[in-house]
Amino acid sequence: MACASATLLKSSPIIDKFEWIKGQNLRQPSVGVVRCHPTSALTIRATSYADELVKTAKTIASPGRGILAMDESNATCGKRLDSIGLENTEANRQAYRTLLVSVPGLGEYISGAILFEETLYQSTVEGKKMVDVLVEQNIVPGIKVDKGLVPLPGSNNESWCQGLDGLSSRTAAYYQQGARFAKWRTVVSIPNGPSALAVKEAAWGLARYAAISQDSGLVPIVEPEILLDGEHGIDRTFEVAQKVWAEVFFYLAENNVLFEGILLKPSMVTPGAECKDKATPQQVADYTLKLLHRRIPPAVPGIMFLSGGQSEVEATLNLNAMNQSPNPWHVSFSYARALQNTCLKTWGGRPENVKAAQDALLTRAKANSLAQLGKYTGEGESEEAKKGMFVKGYVY
């Protein structure tokens, strides 16, 4: 059967900074997206959020901007606080998150912020909703929706990501609370295989999550992380990532996910953290861009890399190397530790250090903004920013 194709999405401008918070007023008439299946009739998926999804994705993937990942679970946030001698209480988590979202001028370099559920419903220490503080800076609020990793029976000591049960009702509620994109992180371990079962489970879970999120009006960030753990070289990482990315996009298509309304958050192609042969930023860029061109459709608006334990400077240098020539996608960042590490240590839980800590976060955000534009030089970086943050067996 011949495959029919149609371009049904109109060109969409970047979303206005208050537009995503207006709820039902943004819902558009149904838009059909035509998919071709070789053995069956055409499947047409209609969603009243299609135009909005495209606009939101374009807003997040805007020049010189990237994502601040601040969606650490309360337990993981507790580890961060413990590192500076603070108790893991809601008040301390609130104080730290208030520091992050209220950095003056942050929206110049940050287009989206991924929040944990507690933060989405939380107010700052001054009593203002954190979502509102972000929107006023033209930063799109997002939400972590997965429920974490658990052992995968029948695999080689691998894991799978839970959270699909009840996801539809949760994403609908998150949309009403002001979130406009979502994140689901699953991982693949090279030292443990990876097994075909683990790869398929990771890809299928990401695809189901993406379809459900889009039906609720949330742009899904698709995050298939290839863990840094291991002694393998960069070629082995490339080989595994090539398989994983192919599987992910196969199942995204099978689930009729709108590619123009997603963002990909992959690992960079690097050697294992314990490999003796280190890669230069240019090598990382060459391998990663080669893989992107082989596996990622240009319809996907943004590639928002995770840092995965790289040092703050290393993550920025690698991103900069990938932006030395034009790409079909917006190649940018979605960093947590690689944006927050120096900021957290500068703060140290002391009110008098808030301004200095916010300046440290703004410095990192600006550096990665320059890297997204291919203009980062690495000059004037602190020794703290050059320290690696890889933790073997890291639990997020």
Coordinates of C-alpha atoms in Angstrom, one line a residue:
M1 CA 0.0 0.0 0.0
A2 CA 1.4 3.4 -1.0
C3 CA 2.2 5.6 1.9
A4 CA 0.3 8.9 2.0
S5 CA 1.9 11.9 3.7
A6 CA 0.6 15.3 4.6
T7 CA 2.0 18.4 6.3
L8 CA -0.7 19.4 8.8
L9 CA 1.2 21.4 11.3
K10 CA 1.2 25.2 10.8
S11 CA 4.3 27.2 11.4
S12 CA 4.2 28.2 15.0
P13 CA 5.7 31.3 16.7
I14 CA 7.6 31.0 20.0
I15 CA 5.1 30.9 22.8
D16 CA 4.4 34.1 24.8
K17 CA 5.9 34.0 28.3
F18 CA 2.5 33.9 30.0
E19 CA 0.7 31.8 27.4
W20 CA 1.4 28.4 28.7
I21 CA -0.2 29.2 32.1
K22 CA -3.6 30.0 30.7
G23 CA -4.8 26.4 30.6
Q24 CA -7.8 25.5 28.5
N25 CA -7.7 28.7 26.5
L26 CA -4.7 27.3 24.7
R27 CA -6.4 24.2 23.4
Q28 CA -6.7 24.2 19.7
P29 CA -9.0 22.4 17.3
S30 CA -7.9 18.8 16.6
V31 CA -5.0 18.4 14.3
G32 CA -4.4 15.0 12.6
V33 CA -0.9 13.6 12.3
V34 CA -0.6 11.0 9.6
R35 CA 1.6 8.0 10.2
C36 CA 2.4 5.3 7.7
H37 CA 2.3 1.6 8.7
P38 CA 3.4 -0.9 6.0
T39 CA 1.0 -3.6 7.0
S40 CA -2.1 -1.7 8.0
A41 CA -4.2 1.2 7.1
L42 CA -3.0 4.7 8.0
T43 CA -3.2 5.6 11.6
I44 CA -4.3 9.2 12.3
R45 CA -3.7 10.5 15.7
A46 CA -5.5 13.7 16.7
T47 CA -4.7 15.8 19.7
S48 CA -6.2 19.1 20.7
Y49 CA -2.8 20.1 22.1
A50 CA -0.7 19.6 18.9
D51 CA -0.1 23.3 18.1
E52 CA 0.7 24.1 21.8
L53 CA 3.2 21.2 22.1
V54 CA 5.1 22.5 19.1
K55 CA 5.1 26.0 20.4
T56 CA 6.3 24.9 23.9
A57 CA 9.1 22.7 22.4
K58 CA 10.2 25.6 20.2
T59 CA 10.3 27.9 23.2
I60 CA 12.5 25.6 25.2
A61 CA 14.7 25.0 22.2
S62 CA 15.3 28.7 21.7
P63 CA 18.8 30.1 20.8
G64 CA 21.3 30.5 23.6
R65 CA 19.1 28.8 26.2
G66 CA 18.8 25.4 27.9
I67 CA 17.2 23.6 30.8
L68 CA 17.9 23.7 34.5
A69 CA 17.3 20.3 35.9
M70 CA 16.3 20.7 39.5
D71 CA 14.0 17.7 39.8
E72 CA 16.0 15.7 42.3
S73 CA 13.8 13.6 44.5
N74 CA 13.5 14.6 48.1
A75 CA 15.9 11.8 49.0
T76 CA 18.5 12.9 46.4
C77 CA 18.0 16.6 47.4
G78 CA 18.8 15.4 50.9
K79 CA 22.1 14.1 49.8
R80 CA 22.9 17.4 48.3
L81 CA 22.0 19.2 51.5
D82 CA 23.9 16.7 53.6
S83 CA 27.1 17.5 51.5
I84 CA 26.9 21.1 52.9
G85 CA 25.9 20.1 56.4
L86 CA 22.2 20.7 56.2
E87 CA 19.4 18.5 57.4
N88 CA 16.9 17.2 54.8
T89 CA 13.8 19.1 55.8
E90 CA 11.1 20.7 53.7
A91 CA 12.2 24.1 54.9
N92 CA 15.8 23.6 53.7
R93 CA 14.7 22.1 50.4
Q94 CA 12.4 25.1 50.0
A95 CA 15.2 27.5 50.8
Y96 CA 17.5 26.0 48.2
R97 CA 14.9 25.7 45.5
T98 CA 13.9 29.4 46.2
L99 CA 17.6 30.3 45.6
L100 CA 17.6 28.6 42.3
V101 CA 14.4 29.8 40.7
S102 CA 14.8 33.4 41.9
V103 CA 18.2 34.2 40.3
P104 CA 17.8 37.6 38.6
G105 CA 18.3 37.4 34.9
L106 CA 18.2 33.5 34.8
G107 CA 15.7 33.5 32.0
E108 CA 18.2 35.0 29.6
Y109 CA 20.1 31.7 29.6
I110 CA 17.5 29.1 30.9
S111 CA 14.3 28.3 28.9
G112 CA 12.9 25.5 31.1
A113 CA 13.2 24.2 34.6
I114 CA 12.4 20.6 35.5
L115 CA 10.8 20.4 38.9
F116 CA 10.1 17.6 41.4
E117 CA 6.4 17.2 42.4
E118 CA 6.9 18.9 45.7
T119 CA 8.4 21.9 44.0
L120 CA 5.6 22.2 41.4
Y121 CA 3.2 22.8 44.3
Q122 CA 5.6 24.7 46.5
S123 CA 5.9 28.4 47.2
T124 CA 9.2 30.3 47.8
V125 CA 10.2 31.4 51.2
E126 CA 8.6 34.7 50.4
G127 CA 5.3 33.0 49.7
K128 CA 5.1 33.2 45.9
K129 CA 4.4 30.1 43.8
M130 CA 7.6 28.8 42.3
V131 CA 5.8 28.2 39.0
D132 CA 4.9 31.9 38.9
V133 CA 8.5 33.0 39.7
L134 CA 9.7 30.9 36.7
V135 CA 7.0 32.1 34.3
E136 CA 7.8 35.7 35.1
Q137 CA 11.4 35.0 33.9
N138 CA 10.1 33.4 30.7
I139 CA 11.1 30.0 32.0
V140 CA 8.8 27.1 31.1
P141 CA 8.0 24.9 34.2
G142 CA 8.4 21.2 33.7
I143 CA 7.9 18.1 35.9
K144 CA 9.6 14.8 36.6
V145 CA 6.9 12.1 36.2
D146 CA 8.7 8.8 36.4
K147 CA 8.7 6.9 39.7
G148 CA 12.3 5.8 39.6
L149 CA 14.3 2.7 38.7
V150 CA 13.7 -0.8 40.1
P151 CA 15.3 -4.2 39.3
L152 CA 14.3 -5.8 36.0
P153 CA 13.5 -9.5 36.5
G154 CA 15.0 -11.7 33.8
S155 CA 17.8 -9.3 33.0
N156 CA 21.5 -9.1 33.8
N157 CA 21.1 -7.2 37.1
E158 CA 19.6 -4.3 35.1
S159 CA 16.7 -1.9 35.9
W160 CA 13.5 -0.6 34.4
C161 CA 11.7 2.7 35.1
Q162 CA 8.3 2.6 36.8
G163 CA 5.5 5.2 36.7
L164 CA 3.1 4.4 33.9
D165 CA 0.3 3.5 36.3
G166 CA -1.9 6.5 36.9
L167 CA 0.3 8.7 34.6
S168 CA -2.5 10.1 32.6
S169 CA -4.3 11.5 35.6
R170 CA -1.1 12.8 37.1
T171 CA 0.0 14.6 33.9
A172 CA -3.4 16.2 33.6
A173 CA -3.1 17.5 37.1
Y174 CA 0.4 18.8 36.5
Y175 CA -0.8 20.7 33.4
Q176 CA -3.5 22.4 35.5
Q177 CA -0.8 23.3 38.1
G178 CA 1.2 25.1 35.3
A179 CA 3.7 22.5 34.0
R180 CA 4.1 22.5 30.3
F181 CA 6.7 19.7 29.8
A182 CA 7.6 16.5 31.5
K183 CA 10.6 14.3 32.0
W184 CA 11.1 10.5 32.2
R185 CA 14.6 9.1 32.8
T186 CA 15.5 5.5 32.2
V187 CA 19.0 4.1 32.0
V188 CA 21.1 1.5 30.2
S189 CA 24.2 0.0 31.7
I190 CA 27.0 -1.0 29.4
P191 CA 28.9 -3.2 32.0
N192 CA 25.7 -5.2 32.5
G193 CA 25.2 -5.9 28.8
P194 CA 23.0 -4.3 28.0
S195 CA 20.5 -7.0 27.4
A196 CA 18.0 -6.9 24.6
L197 CA 15.3 -7.1 27.2
A198 CA 16.6 -4.0 29.1
V199 CA 16.9 -2.0 25.9
K200 CA 13.4 -2.9 24.7
E201 CA 11.9 -2.2 28.2
A202 CA 13.6 1.2 28.3
A203 CA 12.4 2.2 24.8
W204 CA 8.8 1.0 25.3
G205 CA 8.5 2.8 28.6
L206 CA 9.8 6.1 27.2
A207 CA 7.4 5.8 24.2
R208 CA 4.3 5.1 26.3
Y209 CA 5.2 7.9 28.7
A210 CA 5.7 10.3 25.7
A211 CA 2.3 9.5 24.2
I212 CA 0.5 9.9 27.5
S213 CA 2.2 13.2 28.2
Q214 CA 1.4 14.7 24.8
D215 CA -2.3 13.7 25.3
S216 CA -2.2 15.8 28.5
G217 CA -0.6 18.8 26.8
L218 CA 3.0 18.2 28.2
V219 CA 6.0 18.1 25.9
P220 CA 7.8 14.9 26.8
I221 CA 11.6 15.0 27.4
V222 CA 12.7 11.6 26.3
E223 CA 15.8 10.6 28.4
P224 CA 17.5 7.3 27.6
E225 CA 20.7 7.7 29.6
I226 CA 23.7 5.5 28.8
L227 CA 25.4 5.4 32.2
L228 CA 29.1 6.5 32.4
D229 CA 29.9 3.5 34.6
G230 CA 32.5 1.2 33.1
E231 CA 36.0 0.8 31.5
H232 CA 34.7 0.6 27.9
G233 CA 36.0 2.9 25.2
I234 CA 34.1 5.5 23.2
D235 CA 33.4 3.1 20.3
R236 CA 31.5 0.7 22.6
T237 CA 29.4 3.6 23.9
F238 CA 28.7 4.6 20.3
E239 CA 27.6 1.0 19.5
V240 CA 25.3 0.7 22.4
A241 CA 23.8 4.2 22.0
Q242 CA 23.1 3.5 18.4
K243 CA 21.0 0.5 19.3
V244 CA 19.2 2.2 22.1
W245 CA 18.3 5.3 20.1
A246 CA 17.1 3.2 17.2
E247 CA 14.8 1.2 19.5
V248 CA 13.5 4.4 21.3
F249 CA 12.5 6.1 18.0
F250 CA 11.0 2.9 16.6
Y251 CA 8.6 2.7 19.6
L252 CA 8.0 6.4 19.6
A253 CA 6.7 6.0 16.0
E254 CA 4.7 2.9 17.0
N255 CA 3.0 4.9 19.6
N256 CA 2.2 7.8 17.2
V257 CA 4.2 10.3 19.2
L258 CA 4.4 13.7 17.5
F259 CA 8.2 14.2 16.9
E260 CA 7.8 18.0 16.6
G261 CA 6.4 18.1 20.1
I262 CA 9.2 16.2 22.0
L263 CA 12.7 16.9 23.2
L264 CA 15.5 14.4 23.5
K265 CA 17.7 14.3 26.5
P266 CA 20.5 11.8 25.7
S267 CA 24.0 11.1 27.1
M268 CA 26.9 12.4 25.1
V269 CA 29.0 9.7 23.5
T270 CA 32.0 9.4 25.8
P271 CA 34.3 6.6 27.0
G272 CA 33.3 4.9 30.3
A273 CA 34.3 7.0 33.4
E274 CA 36.9 4.4 34.3
C275 CA 38.4 4.1 30.8
K276 CA 42.1 4.9 30.6
D277 CA 41.7 6.5 27.2
K278 CA 40.0 9.9 27.7
A279 CA 38.3 11.7 24.8
T280 CA 38.8 15.3 23.8
P281 CA 35.8 17.6 23.4
Q282 CA 36.3 17.4 19.6
Q283 CA 36.2 13.6 19.7
V284 CA 33.1 13.6 21.9
A285 CA 31.5 16.1 19.4
D286 CA 32.4 14.0 16.4
Y287 CA 31.0 10.8 17.8
T288 CA 27.9 12.3 19.2
L289 CA 27.0 14.3 16.1
K290 CA 27.6 11.3 13.9
L291 CA 25.2 9.3 16.0
L292 CA 22.6 12.1 16.0
H293 CA 22.7 12.3 12.3
R294 CA 22.2 8.5 12.0
R295 CA 19.4 8.2 14.4
I296 CA 17.5 11.4 15.2
P297 CA 14.9 12.8 12.8
P298 CA 15.4 16.6 12.1
A299 CA 11.7 17.0 13.1
V300 CA 12.8 16.8 16.7
P301 CA 13.3 20.4 17.7
G302 CA 15.8 20.1 20.5
I303 CA 18.6 17.8 21.8
M304 CA 19.1 18.7 25.5
F305 CA 22.1 16.8 26.7
L306 CA 22.5 15.5 30.2
S307 CA 25.8 15.9 32.0
G308 CA 25.9 12.5 33.7
G309 CA 28.7 13.2 36.1
Q310 CA 31.0 15.2 33.9
S311 CA 32.6 18.2 35.6
E312 CA 30.9 21.6 35.0
V313 CA 33.7 22.7 32.6
E314 CA 33.9 19.3 30.8
A315 CA 30.1 19.3 30.1
T316 CA 30.3 22.9 28.7
L317 CA 33.4 22.3 26.6
N318 CA 31.8 19.2 25.0
L319 CA 28.6 21.1 24.2
N320 CA 30.5 24.0 22.7
A321 CA 32.4 21.6 20.4
M322 CA 29.1 20.3 19.1
N323 CA 28.0 23.8 18.1
Q324 CA 30.9 24.8 15.9
S325 CA 28.8 24.3 12.8
P326 CA 25.0 24.4 12.2
N327 CA 22.9 21.4 13.2
P328 CA 19.4 20.3 12.2
W329 CA 18.4 20.5 15.8
H330 CA 18.8 22.9 18.7
V331 CA 21.8 21.3 20.5
S332 CA 21.8 22.4 24.1
F333 CA 21.8 21.3 27.7
S334 CA 19.6 20.0 30.5
Y335 CA 22.1 19.9 33.4
A336 CA 21.6 19.3 37.1
R337 CA 24.9 18.9 38.9
A338 CA 26.8 20.6 36.0
L339 CA 24.8 23.8 36.7
Q340 CA 24.3 23.5 40.5
N341 CA 27.5 22.1 42.0
T342 CA 29.5 25.3 42.5
C343 CA 26.2 27.2 43.4
L344 CA 25.4 24.7 46.2
K345 CA 28.9 24.8 47.7
T346 CA 29.0 28.5 47.6
W347 CA 25.7 28.8 49.4
G348 CA 26.5 26.3 52.1
G349 CA 23.1 26.9 53.7
R350 CA 24.0 30.4 54.8
P351 CA 21.6 33.3 54.1
E352 CA 24.5 35.7 53.6
N353 CA 25.8 33.6 50.8
V354 CA 22.6 33.5 48.7
K355 CA 23.7 36.3 46.3
A356 CA 27.2 34.8 45.7
A357 CA 25.5 31.4 45.1
Q358 CA 23.1 32.9 42.6
D359 CA 25.9 34.6 40.8
A360 CA 27.7 31.2 40.6
L361 CA 24.6 29.6 39.0
L362 CA 24.2 32.5 36.6
T363 CA 27.9 32.1 35.6
R364 CA 27.4 28.5 34.7
A365 CA 24.1 29.2 32.9
K366 CA 25.8 31.9 30.9
A367 CA 28.8 29.6 30.1
N368 CA 26.4 27.0 28.7
S369 CA 24.4 29.6 26.8
L370 CA 27.7 30.6 25.1
A371 CA 28.4 26.9 24.4
Q372 CA 25.0 26.4 22.8
L373 CA 25.9 29.3 20.5
G374 CA 29.4 27.8 19.9
K375 CA 31.1 30.8 21.6
Y376 CA 32.4 29.4 24.9
T377 CA 36.2 29.8 25.5
G378 CA 36.7 28.2 29.0
E379 CA 38.6 31.3 30.2
G380 CA 38.5 32.2 33.9
E381 CA 36.9 28.9 35.1
S382 CA 37.4 28.0 38.8
E383 CA 39.1 24.8 40.0
E384 CA 35.8 23.7 41.6
A385 CA 34.1 23.9 38.2
K386 CA 36.8 21.6 36.7
K387 CA 36.2 18.8 39.3
G388 CA 34.6 15.6 37.9
M389 CA 31.3 14.6 39.6
F390 CA 31.0 10.9 38.5
V391 CA 29.8 8.6 41.2
K392 CA 29.9 4.9 40.5
G393 CA 26.5 3.3 40.8
Y394 CA 24.9 6.7 41.2
V395 CA 21.3 6.6 42.2
Y396 CA 19.2 9.6 41.2

